[in-house]
């Protein structure tokens, strides 16, 4: 929701400025900045270890440092990434991640609240400001916000925060500049449309402001919800706090929302204790948090690339401070001064910026690391190089001028195709088009144009495997060349994208090459494998109260089940059948003989009842059912048989057994027949 409860004391002055020097219209695609806030103070030394000082740091921070061989070497440097940051290390090697080392500010404050305010407001330690640096930037570009918004040029929100709470970052000098969401798909129009007039007083101005924000929230909410529902994520995000926030951002961007600034956040970096697992330093709270950051950012970039959106988005991480060089007595670290900032994206000038943190040889616990870069150098560099802000305007936003750091690649690319304007022979290619080194569009199809589905596996020595190929774009004629085991070769043609079926395939690896008629340079290859089917697995449960057997089936899509004389074809993983009295034969098999089969016999017995029990001479045995003859045996408890004879139940289904010749004691009576197989314990007086 928007900041409905916020009412600055200077509200009567809203709306008196004229619109000038705006951001590019949110009615069309533009550059996007994603801010990743790591709440609590991230331990920069364990995140990115200066390995040349590992021996000294092992002495200074013994309870939190990881084993030396667990850090991931950063190519071309003496640094080592935390093992949870493997994906970020790959981005760095791909020149899509910039690491700005030892970022902080002069006279650092070690209070979470104050230091957070400093980072969010973009001010000096002794400077107190009630507005955030990003809000000041947005307001400088949109001086009439929020009075005339949304409008045809700016139909989408300027900025969005996720994480459930508002931050100083987006609090402007005139208004709040962001909308806050946890799940846009659950955004409801809580405020009915209304238009009221209010008196020209301070109170009236505040009520008018609330009415304006409420109406604005309704319009923005509909746009955001529509984009969220239209958005897609080809690659699944991890189901955790940060992953879910990045998933929302991904769906909004891919769904067509043209919001320019997003902020996501992850809490828990205030690792005073249990920063690492005492049994394994590669595990623990810090590892858990860094893995969330790594997985969310890497998956985010994979999704953007898959949707040809990667060149439009740059992200940056920030935290209110770093951690102490030394570890404490609680397997943790305390509030420190500096930590690295990460800037990621396809347009980033990748690499490590700045020297490694330098630990004094005579280190004392009172020593703190000195900042190589002021955090506002990163802010200003992004505003100028990525957001396209005028340098003078950036100085006004940050209240002074700061030296810039080269974070974004140094060339102009007007059509956003990744080729510098100076080398671009086709300067007006559409956004998202695949281009060659000259910037000219080359033929391509969507990344999800092909769908391969294995329809059937096969047994060794057989050729029953099958693979189906579907095409999303139906306007082309496709040619499929398939090669496989034992010199297998087959060519198929798909006219107008008709589905194709590869059949009679043996076990083994295959290569599928797809070309398109009329496109000489286009070729797409896929590898797939035909495998042996899984083993048939059957679990059976007999339900005595309902005279039924239940089967749980796995290993195939279709099963054949025989229960006594009936055979059933089953396409589900669960099946039940009614048992007959007496012996029941159950057999299960599939179309593939090599999956095996299941065989079981279940005897469903009629019941017996012995009376009187205890007895003196005659024992009556009631035998339910319809067996004309049953065998009755009497056993001592040690297993020795006393008597065994065949008997015919009388009209009342009772057999009388004379026990007068037996000594007193405890016996087992067993009754067997066509439909009965029961035992009972009796006492002979």
XYZ file of C-alpha atoms in Angstrom:
685
model
C 0.000 0.000 0.000
C 1.061 3.620 -0.297
C 2.130 5.519 2.811
C -1.445 6.313 3.812
C -0.591 7.318 7.358
C 2.125 9.815 6.462
C 1.332 13.522 6.781
C 4.343 15.871 6.729
C 3.747 19.146 8.537
C 4.435 21.123 5.366
C 1.625 19.523 3.300
C -0.081 22.854 2.453
C 2.834 23.682 0.172
C 2.397 20.642 -2.068
C 1.689 21.096 -5.751
C 3.108 24.590 -6.188
C 6.175 23.541 -8.232
C 6.145 23.033 -11.976
C 7.118 19.804 -13.761
C 10.646 19.881 -15.206
C 13.644 17.676 -16.058
C 11.713 14.412 -15.637
C 12.823 10.814 -15.754
C 11.947 9.001 -18.968
C 8.242 8.298 -19.156
C 6.984 5.190 -17.342
C 4.612 4.682 -20.266
C 7.535 2.985 -22.040
C 10.469 0.724 -21.175
C 13.482 2.247 -19.443
C 16.362 1.547 -17.078
C 15.650 0.021 -13.675
C 17.597 0.093 -10.405
C 17.099 -2.628 -7.757
C 18.423 -1.846 -4.275
C 19.147 -4.866 -2.050
C 19.234 -3.863 1.608
C 21.069 -6.219 4.008
C 19.737 -5.196 7.409
C 21.964 -5.589 10.451
C 25.494 -5.032 9.167
C 27.104 -7.605 6.869
C 30.452 -9.195 7.747
C 32.485 -8.119 4.733
C 35.644 -9.990 5.689
C 33.961 -13.386 5.689
C 31.943 -12.478 2.585
C 35.081 -11.585 0.623
C 38.259 -12.712 2.369
C 41.664 -11.091 1.613
C 43.442 -14.441 1.429
C 46.946 -12.946 1.620
C 46.082 -11.975 5.221
C 44.313 -15.234 6.100
C 46.928 -16.347 8.651
C 46.686 -13.099 10.590
C 42.876 -13.025 10.429
C 42.691 -16.626 11.655
C 44.397 -15.438 14.826
C 42.226 -12.317 15.165
C 38.830 -13.883 14.387
C 39.283 -17.587 15.199
C 35.662 -18.348 16.098
C 34.094 -17.150 12.807
C 36.726 -17.573 10.081
C 36.170 -20.396 7.595
C 38.809 -23.019 6.706
C 41.217 -21.558 4.169
C 40.395 -24.138 1.496
C 36.658 -23.378 1.663
C 36.869 -19.854 0.242
C 36.334 -19.656 -3.524
C 39.307 -18.089 -5.348
C 38.449 -14.902 -7.253
C 40.297 -15.016 -10.567
C 43.037 -12.433 -10.968
C 42.961 -11.359 -7.306
C 44.080 -12.557 -3.873
C 40.443 -12.573 -2.677
C 38.267 -15.516 -1.751
C 34.463 -15.510 -1.906
C 32.437 -17.207 0.821
C 31.392 -20.658 -0.513
C 27.731 -19.618 -0.340
C 28.501 -16.940 -2.981
C 29.533 -19.251 -5.817
C 27.026 -17.717 -8.209
C 28.219 -14.191 -7.434
C 31.786 -15.335 -8.086
C 30.649 -16.580 -11.501
C 28.983 -13.230 -12.238
C 32.270 -11.533 -11.327
C 34.184 -13.754 -13.750
C 31.597 -12.895 -16.430
C 32.213 -9.158 -15.814
C 28.606 -8.710 -14.703
C 29.427 -7.925 -11.074
C 31.406 -5.016 -9.654
C 32.807 -5.290 -6.123
C 33.507 -1.960 -4.439
C 35.788 -2.737 -1.500
C 35.786 -1.153 1.974
C 32.768 1.135 1.637
C 31.738 3.275 4.626
C 31.946 6.899 5.732
C 33.980 9.264 7.914
C 33.363 9.158 11.687
C 31.205 6.021 11.541
C 28.303 5.602 13.953
C 27.789 2.136 15.420
C 24.080 2.452 16.209
C 21.842 0.475 13.846
C 19.256 3.248 13.861
C 21.578 6.187 13.312
C 23.828 4.479 10.794
C 20.793 3.283 8.830
C 19.510 6.870 8.765
C 22.895 8.044 7.471
C 22.924 5.478 4.635
C 19.268 6.088 3.768
C 19.449 9.889 3.901
C 22.876 10.104 2.244
C 24.340 12.500 4.807
C 27.391 13.039 6.992
C 27.543 11.647 10.527
C 26.729 14.995 12.117
C 24.098 15.963 9.521
C 20.466 15.191 10.303
C 18.033 15.032 7.393
C 14.422 13.790 7.338
C 14.453 12.829 3.648
C 16.125 9.988 1.774
C 18.616 10.422 -1.070
C 16.515 8.405 -3.526
C 13.382 10.365 -2.640
C 15.226 13.641 -3.192
C 16.356 12.381 -6.592
C 12.810 11.330 -7.554
C 11.360 14.612 -6.332
C 13.957 16.584 -8.280
C 12.727 14.833 -11.412
C 9.042 14.964 -10.427
C 8.472 18.173 -8.459
C 4.670 18.007 -8.759
C 4.468 14.481 -7.355
C 2.061 13.215 -6.031
C -0.591 15.804 -7.039
C -0.662 15.109 -10.773
C 0.144 11.397 -10.618
C -0.568 8.981 -12.151
C -0.894 10.590 -15.571
C -0.533 9.503 -19.232
C 3.250 9.990 -19.196
C 3.695 8.308 -15.819
C 0.980 5.659 -15.418
C 3.150 3.407 -13.245
C 4.604 3.958 -9.737
C 7.997 5.673 -9.613
C 9.368 3.287 -6.976
C 8.306 0.194 -5.030
C 9.518 -1.172 -1.697
C 9.168 -4.806 -0.656
C 9.708 -6.264 2.760
C 6.659 -4.915 4.555
C 7.851 -1.580 5.932
C 8.611 1.917 4.657
C 12.129 3.314 4.806
C 13.670 6.750 5.027
C 15.197 6.105 1.598
C 11.924 6.987 -0.163
C 10.712 9.707 2.213
C 10.895 12.956 0.296
C 10.945 16.566 1.353
C 7.377 16.968 0.084
C 5.882 13.481 0.131
C 6.607 9.782 0.158
C 7.732 8.566 -3.258
C 7.268 4.792 -3.039
C 4.545 2.189 -2.791
C 5.003 -0.736 -0.405
C 3.963 -4.288 -1.265
C 4.353 -7.754 0.123
C 2.285 -9.492 -2.574
C 0.785 -7.375 -5.385
C -1.604 -10.197 -6.315
C -3.373 -9.650 -2.991
C -3.630 -5.878 -3.381
C -7.192 -4.803 -2.726
C -8.983 -1.552 -3.338
C -9.581 -0.718 0.292
C -10.647 2.857 -0.358
C -13.805 3.507 -2.362
C -13.634 6.261 -4.983
C -14.599 9.557 -3.430
C -14.140 13.252 -4.118
C -14.468 15.665 -1.232
C -13.557 19.280 -0.791
C -11.762 20.475 2.303
C -11.239 23.908 3.881
C -8.060 25.892 3.222
C -6.538 25.025 6.571
C -3.661 22.831 7.709
C -6.159 20.146 8.703
C -7.982 20.435 5.399
C -4.733 20.135 3.446
C -3.831 16.974 5.331
C -7.226 15.421 4.639
C -6.914 16.325 0.958
C -3.483 14.702 0.897
C -4.856 11.480 2.362
C -7.651 11.483 -0.207
C -5.101 11.989 -3.006
C -2.860 9.145 -1.820
C -5.851 6.842 -1.380
C -7.070 7.452 -4.918
C -3.521 7.109 -6.238
C -3.161 3.762 -4.470
C -6.265 2.437 -6.208
C -5.010 3.319 -9.682
C -1.444 2.125 -9.057
C -2.719 -1.038 -7.346
C -4.645 -2.095 -10.440
C -1.633 -1.510 -12.717
C 0.747 -3.336 -10.390
C -1.596 -6.286 -9.932
C -2.107 -6.622 -13.684
C 1.648 -6.634 -14.329
C 2.241 -9.149 -11.532
C -0.330 -11.551 -12.955
C 1.100 -11.189 -16.474
C 4.702 -11.658 -15.379
C 6.580 -14.957 -15.591
C 9.616 -16.571 -13.996
C 11.233 -19.145 -16.359
C 13.630 -20.092 -13.551
C 12.189 -20.788 -10.099
C 13.326 -18.677 -7.148
C 14.169 -20.260 -3.804
C 11.202 -20.285 -1.419
C 12.647 -17.936 1.183
C 12.255 -14.304 2.208
C 14.592 -12.682 -0.314
C 13.791 -15.156 -3.079
C 10.082 -14.372 -2.778
C 10.746 -10.613 -2.927
C 12.925 -10.963 -6.032
C 10.230 -13.166 -7.577
C 7.753 -10.304 -7.172
C 10.172 -7.819 -8.765
C 10.854 -10.259 -11.613
C 7.159 -10.783 -12.314
C 6.445 -7.049 -12.225
C 9.266 -6.242 -14.674
C 8.449 -9.104 -17.049
C 4.754 -8.274 -16.746
C 5.380 -4.812 -18.188
C 5.512 -2.584 -15.113
C 7.795 0.370 -15.898
C 8.611 1.333 -12.305
C 12.200 2.622 -12.243
C 13.371 1.846 -8.679
C 12.752 -1.199 -6.475
C 14.039 -2.049 -3.025
C 14.111 -5.526 -1.487
C 15.525 -6.316 1.922
C 16.763 -9.157 4.077
C 17.193 -8.963 7.845
C 19.389 -10.993 10.198
C 22.929 -9.729 9.448
C 23.438 -8.458 13.021
C 25.445 -11.597 13.838
C 26.665 -10.950 17.382
C 26.320 -14.662 18.102
C 26.086 -17.922 16.186
C 27.398 -16.316 13.019
C 28.867 -19.706 12.176
C 28.137 -23.256 13.279
C 30.611 -24.260 16.002
C 31.000 -27.695 14.379
C 31.321 -26.413 10.803
C 32.168 -22.757 10.115
C 30.853 -23.075 6.539
C 27.370 -23.346 8.048
C 25.390 -21.072 10.343
C 23.424 -17.819 10.206
C 25.800 -15.900 7.934
C 25.992 -18.739 5.415
C 22.199 -19.009 5.416
C 21.846 -15.284 4.669
C 24.586 -15.111 2.030
C 23.086 -18.093 0.209
C 19.753 -16.265 0.049
C 21.491 -13.218 -1.432
C 23.506 -15.306 -3.903
C 20.612 -17.485 -5.065
C 18.129 -14.611 -5.383
C 20.460 -12.380 -7.448
C 21.703 -15.182 -9.703
C 18.181 -16.483 -10.372
C 16.976 -12.928 -10.970
C 19.642 -12.360 -13.631
C 18.979 -15.738 -15.263
C 15.308 -14.839 -15.569
C 16.084 -11.386 -16.970
C 18.449 -12.849 -19.556
C 15.908 -15.487 -20.580
C 13.379 -12.713 -21.223
C 15.817 -10.308 -22.943
C 15.467 -7.854 -20.054
C 18.946 -8.137 -18.562
C 20.410 -5.026 -20.189
C 17.751 -2.816 -18.578
C 18.400 -3.697 -14.940
C 21.216 -2.891 -12.506
C 21.222 -3.849 -8.829
C 23.228 -2.720 -5.802
C 23.593 -4.109 -2.270
C 24.004 -1.995 0.864
C 24.166 -2.504 4.618
C 24.376 0.042 7.431
C 27.931 -0.996 8.414
C 30.339 -3.935 8.457
C 31.531 -6.063 11.372
C 34.575 -5.926 13.596
C 37.806 -7.488 12.410
C 38.005 -9.579 15.573
C 35.461 -12.177 16.596
C 33.785 -12.045 19.994
C 33.203 -14.718 22.612
C 29.790 -15.697 21.244
C 30.878 -17.112 17.887
C 30.046 -13.806 16.242
C 31.224 -10.301 15.419
C 30.177 -6.842 16.553
C 29.404 -3.554 14.784
C 32.260 -2.488 12.516
C 32.972 0.157 9.922
C 33.260 -1.016 6.313
C 32.089 -3.774 3.986
C 32.018 -4.368 0.224
C 29.114 -3.208 -1.928
C 28.074 -5.297 -4.919
C 26.744 -3.797 -8.154
C 25.330 -6.371 -10.594
C 23.846 -6.377 -14.084
C 24.717 -6.885 -17.740
C 25.512 -3.189 -18.122
C 27.911 -3.143 -15.167
C 31.636 -2.636 -15.720
C 32.575 -5.772 -13.829
C 35.608 -6.294 -11.634
C 37.030 -5.587 -8.204
C 37.327 -1.872 -7.396
C 39.757 -0.763 -4.696
C 42.490 -2.376 -2.637
C 41.919 -5.210 -0.203
C 41.216 -4.221 3.414
C 44.540 -3.871 5.212
C 44.795 -5.403 8.693
C 47.475 -3.732 10.872
C 50.261 -6.096 11.899
C 49.928 -4.848 15.493
C 46.137 -5.099 15.406
C 44.261 -4.267 18.616
C 40.592 -4.898 19.256
C 39.979 -1.166 19.329
C 41.235 -0.800 15.747
C 38.712 -0.303 12.955
C 39.135 -0.550 9.191
C 39.227 2.710 7.240
C 36.833 3.295 4.358
C 38.382 3.350 0.879
C 35.149 4.669 -0.600
C 32.317 6.784 0.765
C 28.960 5.106 0.151
C 27.769 8.291 -1.566
C 30.401 7.778 -4.254
C 28.478 4.646 -5.243
C 25.120 6.445 -5.014
C 26.302 9.373 -7.132
C 27.954 7.096 -9.691
C 24.730 5.146 -10.176
C 22.652 8.308 -10.451
C 24.956 9.754 -13.107
C 26.031 6.680 -15.037
C 22.889 4.550 -14.862
C 19.931 6.812 -14.082
C 21.247 9.517 -16.425
C 21.111 12.292 -13.834
C 22.871 15.591 -14.426
C 26.085 15.725 -12.294
C 25.097 19.085 -10.833
C 21.668 17.732 -9.873
C 23.361 14.713 -8.264
C 25.472 17.023 -6.114
C 22.295 18.733 -4.943
C 20.699 15.387 -4.079
C 23.764 14.358 -2.012
C 24.362 17.918 -0.683
C 27.942 17.945 -2.008
C 30.124 16.523 -4.757
C 31.777 13.125 -4.337
C 34.390 11.510 -6.608
C 32.750 9.023 -8.943
C 33.506 5.323 -9.410
C 33.172 3.810 -12.872
C 30.399 1.248 -12.353
C 28.621 1.218 -15.726
C 30.202 0.373 -19.082
C 31.571 3.363 -20.923
C 29.632 3.671 -24.149
C 26.391 5.101 -25.435
C 23.826 2.585 -26.579
C 20.718 4.453 -27.680
C 18.704 1.417 -28.752
C 19.822 -0.745 -25.819
C 21.073 -3.631 -27.957
C 24.484 -3.907 -26.266
C 26.429 -2.440 -29.199
C 27.967 1.010 -28.798
C 26.389 3.696 -30.971
C 29.770 4.341 -32.595
C 29.839 0.744 -33.900
C 26.103 0.232 -34.392
C 25.189 -0.115 -38.086
C 21.520 -0.561 -37.181
C 20.860 2.116 -34.510
C 17.118 1.542 -34.121
C 16.698 -2.162 -33.414
C 13.642 -2.910 -31.227
C 14.118 -3.622 -27.523
C 14.739 -7.286 -26.885
C 15.949 -8.072 -30.423
C 18.956 -10.375 -30.802
C 21.694 -8.557 -32.729
C 25.058 -9.364 -34.285
C 28.339 -7.551 -33.527
C 27.246 -4.726 -35.830
C 24.040 -4.149 -33.880
C 21.803 -5.503 -36.644
C 18.947 -7.808 -35.811
C 19.551 -11.498 -36.424
C 16.952 -14.169 -36.709
C 15.881 -15.789 -33.444
C 12.954 -17.535 -31.878
C 11.744 -17.325 -28.252
C 13.753 -19.286 -25.677
C 10.643 -21.351 -24.926
C 9.914 -22.117 -28.578
C 10.699 -25.822 -28.229
C 9.252 -28.322 -25.782
C 10.696 -31.832 -25.609
C 8.653 -34.417 -23.763
C 9.665 -38.039 -23.201
C 6.578 -40.160 -23.827
C 8.063 -43.592 -23.234
C 11.174 -45.272 -21.889
C 12.264 -48.694 -23.079
C 13.740 -51.931 -21.771
C 17.276 -53.104 -22.650
C 17.281 -54.796 -26.011
C 13.967 -53.225 -26.971
C 13.149 -50.100 -29.029
C 9.987 -48.762 -27.447
C 11.278 -45.297 -26.438
C 9.438 -42.217 -27.707
C 10.018 -38.449 -27.625
C 7.570 -35.676 -28.601
C 8.668 -32.249 -29.886
C 6.267 -29.285 -29.821
C 6.770 -25.802 -31.296
C 5.402 -22.547 -29.895
C 5.843 -20.470 -33.049
C 3.752 -22.146 -35.758
C 4.649 -19.900 -38.686
C 7.862 -21.703 -39.590
C 8.686 -25.018 -41.232
C 11.164 -26.870 -39.023
C 13.630 -29.578 -40.053
C 14.654 -32.074 -37.356
C 17.816 -34.170 -37.660
C 18.195 -36.832 -34.983
C 21.290 -38.918 -34.308
C 21.615 -41.635 -31.684
C 23.122 -44.990 -30.652
C 24.127 -47.646 -33.199
C 24.296 -45.119 -36.056
C 20.671 -44.138 -35.570
C 19.774 -41.246 -37.905
C 16.388 -39.798 -38.783
C 15.178 -36.591 -40.449
C 11.692 -35.201 -39.929
C 9.962 -32.100 -41.279
C 7.427 -30.118 -39.293
C 5.224 -28.001 -41.539
C 3.713 -24.963 -39.820
C 5.100 -26.068 -36.470
C 3.166 -29.346 -36.279
C 4.153 -31.595 -33.359
C 6.597 -34.373 -34.189
C 6.968 -37.806 -32.630
C 10.215 -39.776 -32.498
C 9.467 -43.474 -31.962
C 11.208 -46.858 -31.800
C 14.106 -45.437 -29.810
C 16.565 -47.631 -27.925
C 18.283 -46.769 -24.643
C 21.029 -44.181 -25.108
C 21.978 -40.549 -25.794
C 20.576 -38.607 -28.738
C 21.324 -35.263 -30.394
C 18.493 -33.276 -31.946
C 19.347 -30.473 -34.383
C 16.553 -28.116 -35.444
C 16.850 -25.819 -38.437
C 14.262 -23.569 -40.064
C 13.572 -23.422 -43.768
C 14.694 -20.115 -45.234
C 17.050 -19.302 -42.330
C 20.456 -20.565 -43.399
C 22.361 -19.423 -40.304
C 19.897 -20.716 -37.713
C 20.526 -23.986 -35.880
C 19.415 -25.109 -32.424
C 20.740 -28.288 -30.810
C 19.356 -30.330 -27.932
C 20.682 -33.414 -26.188
C 18.265 -35.912 -24.701
C 18.435 -39.402 -23.292
C 16.177 -42.426 -23.550
C 16.457 -44.405 -20.326
C 15.402 -47.691 -18.853
C 12.096 -47.372 -16.980
C 11.985 -47.270 -13.217
C 11.201 -50.440 -11.315
C 7.579 -51.196 -10.544
C 6.914 -50.546 -6.860
C 3.689 -51.711 -5.208
C 2.682 -51.350 -1.577
C -0.440 -53.154 -0.382
C -2.643 -52.498 2.639
C -5.523 -54.798 3.680
C -8.512 -53.043 5.269
C -10.158 -55.775 7.358
C -13.125 -53.613 8.323
C -14.159 -53.079 4.694
C -12.873 -56.328 3.135
C -10.736 -54.326 0.672
C -7.124 -54.205 -0.417
C -5.470 -50.856 -1.265
C -2.480 -50.590 -3.601
C -0.022 -47.687 -3.876
C 1.667 -47.797 -7.296
C 4.758 -46.082 -8.702
C 7.143 -46.482 -11.617
C 4.757 -46.159 -14.565
C 1.830 -44.190 -15.962
C -0.381 -47.218 -16.695
C -0.740 -50.389 -14.665
C -2.530 -53.716 -15.139
C -3.975 -55.212 -11.969
C -5.390 -58.717 -11.682
C -7.532 -59.509 -8.653
C -8.623 -63.143 -8.814
C -10.294 -63.525 -12.240
C -10.683 -59.816 -13.110
C -8.085 -57.562 -14.802
C -8.173 -53.772 -14.461
C -6.347 -51.043 -16.421
C -5.291 -48.279 -14.006
C -3.853 -44.813 -14.750
C -3.704 -43.618 -11.140
C -1.150 -44.195 -8.396
C -3.791 -45.496 -5.972
C -6.266 -48.352 -6.456
C -8.477 -50.484 -4.208
C -10.483 -53.666 -4.773
C -12.873 -55.854 -2.799
C -11.532 -59.129 -1.439
C -13.484 -62.378 -1.681
C -13.695 -64.831 1.169
C -10.865 -67.323 1.041
C -7.698 -67.036 -1.066
C -7.232 -63.918 -3.233
C -4.600 -63.623 -5.953
C -3.227 -60.125 -6.728
C -0.862 -59.482 -9.645
C 0.384 -56.130 -10.999
C 2.399 -55.501 -14.164
C 3.045 -52.746 -16.771
C 3.640 -52.473 -20.499
C 7.385 -52.742 -19.851
C 8.451 -56.238 -18.858
C 11.771 -55.004 -17.419
C 9.931 -53.043 -14.745
C 9.097 -56.342 -13.043
C 5.783 -57.438 -11.621
C 4.082 -57.789 -8.263
C 2.459 -60.983 -6.958
C 0.711 -61.532 -3.666
C -1.833 -63.934 -2.133
C -4.198 -62.689 0.540
C -6.441 -65.080 2.431
C -9.644 -63.384 3.616
C -10.915 -65.699 6.350
C -14.379 -66.262 7.788
C -14.537 -65.807 11.547
C -14.796 -68.473 14.309
C -15.970 -68.285 17.903
C -15.303 -70.865 20.661
C -17.726 -71.343 23.605
C -17.907 -71.937 26.415
C -14.416 -70.765 27.117
C -13.123 -72.001 29.573
C -14.800 -75.384 28.963
C -14.930 -78.726 30.818
C -15.638 -81.496 28.301
C -17.408 -80.167 25.185
C -16.170 -77.191 23.201
C -18.547 -75.601 20.685
C -16.922 -73.916 17.682
C -19.042 -71.583 15.596
C -17.751 -71.317 11.999
C -19.209 -68.507 9.893
C -19.502 -68.741 6.117
C -20.659 -71.658 3.994
C -17.836 -74.242 4.082
C -19.438 -77.717 4.269
C -16.371 -79.247 5.827
C -13.560 -77.823 7.887
C -10.430 -79.230 9.472
C -10.075 -78.628 13.194
C -6.746 -79.158 14.931
C -5.884 -78.799 18.613
C -2.343 -77.820 19.680
C -0.482 -77.484 22.945
C 1.156 -74.099 23.393
C 4.520 -75.752 22.700
C 3.298 -76.482 19.171
C 2.650 -80.209 19.479
C -0.537 -81.373 17.809
C -3.095 -83.096 20.002
C -5.869 -83.910 17.559
C -6.754 -83.092 13.935
C -10.004 -84.119 12.290
C -12.441 -82.998 9.578
C -15.874 -81.927 10.734
C -19.120 -80.770 9.166
C -20.814 -77.831 10.862
C -24.430 -78.455 11.817
C -27.358 -76.327 10.643
C -26.348 -73.644 13.123
C -22.779 -73.656 11.767
C -21.509 -75.201 15.013
C -18.981 -78.048 15.447
C -18.933 -79.804 18.831
C -15.462 -80.973 19.916
C -15.133 -83.527 22.740
C -12.251 -82.596 25.045
C -13.074 -84.909 27.918
C -9.956 -86.952 27.266
C -7.662 -83.931 27.418
C -5.874 -82.712 30.487
C -6.554 -79.257 31.886
C -4.556 -76.457 30.342
C -4.371 -73.853 27.583
C -4.677 -74.942 23.934
C -4.789 -73.446 20.462
C -7.677 -74.343 18.157
C -7.070 -73.952 14.422
C -9.916 -74.121 11.919
C -9.097 -74.317 8.174
C -11.260 -74.697 5.097
C -11.970 -73.140 1.725
C -12.865 -69.744 3.212
C -11.621 -69.978 6.772
C -8.191 -70.042 8.368
C -8.481 -68.883 11.966
C -6.979 -69.664 15.377
C -8.364 -69.218 18.866
C -6.940 -69.773 22.370
C -9.088 -71.883 24.736
C -8.829 -73.021 28.360
C -9.669 -76.643 29.330
C -10.681 -76.991 33.004
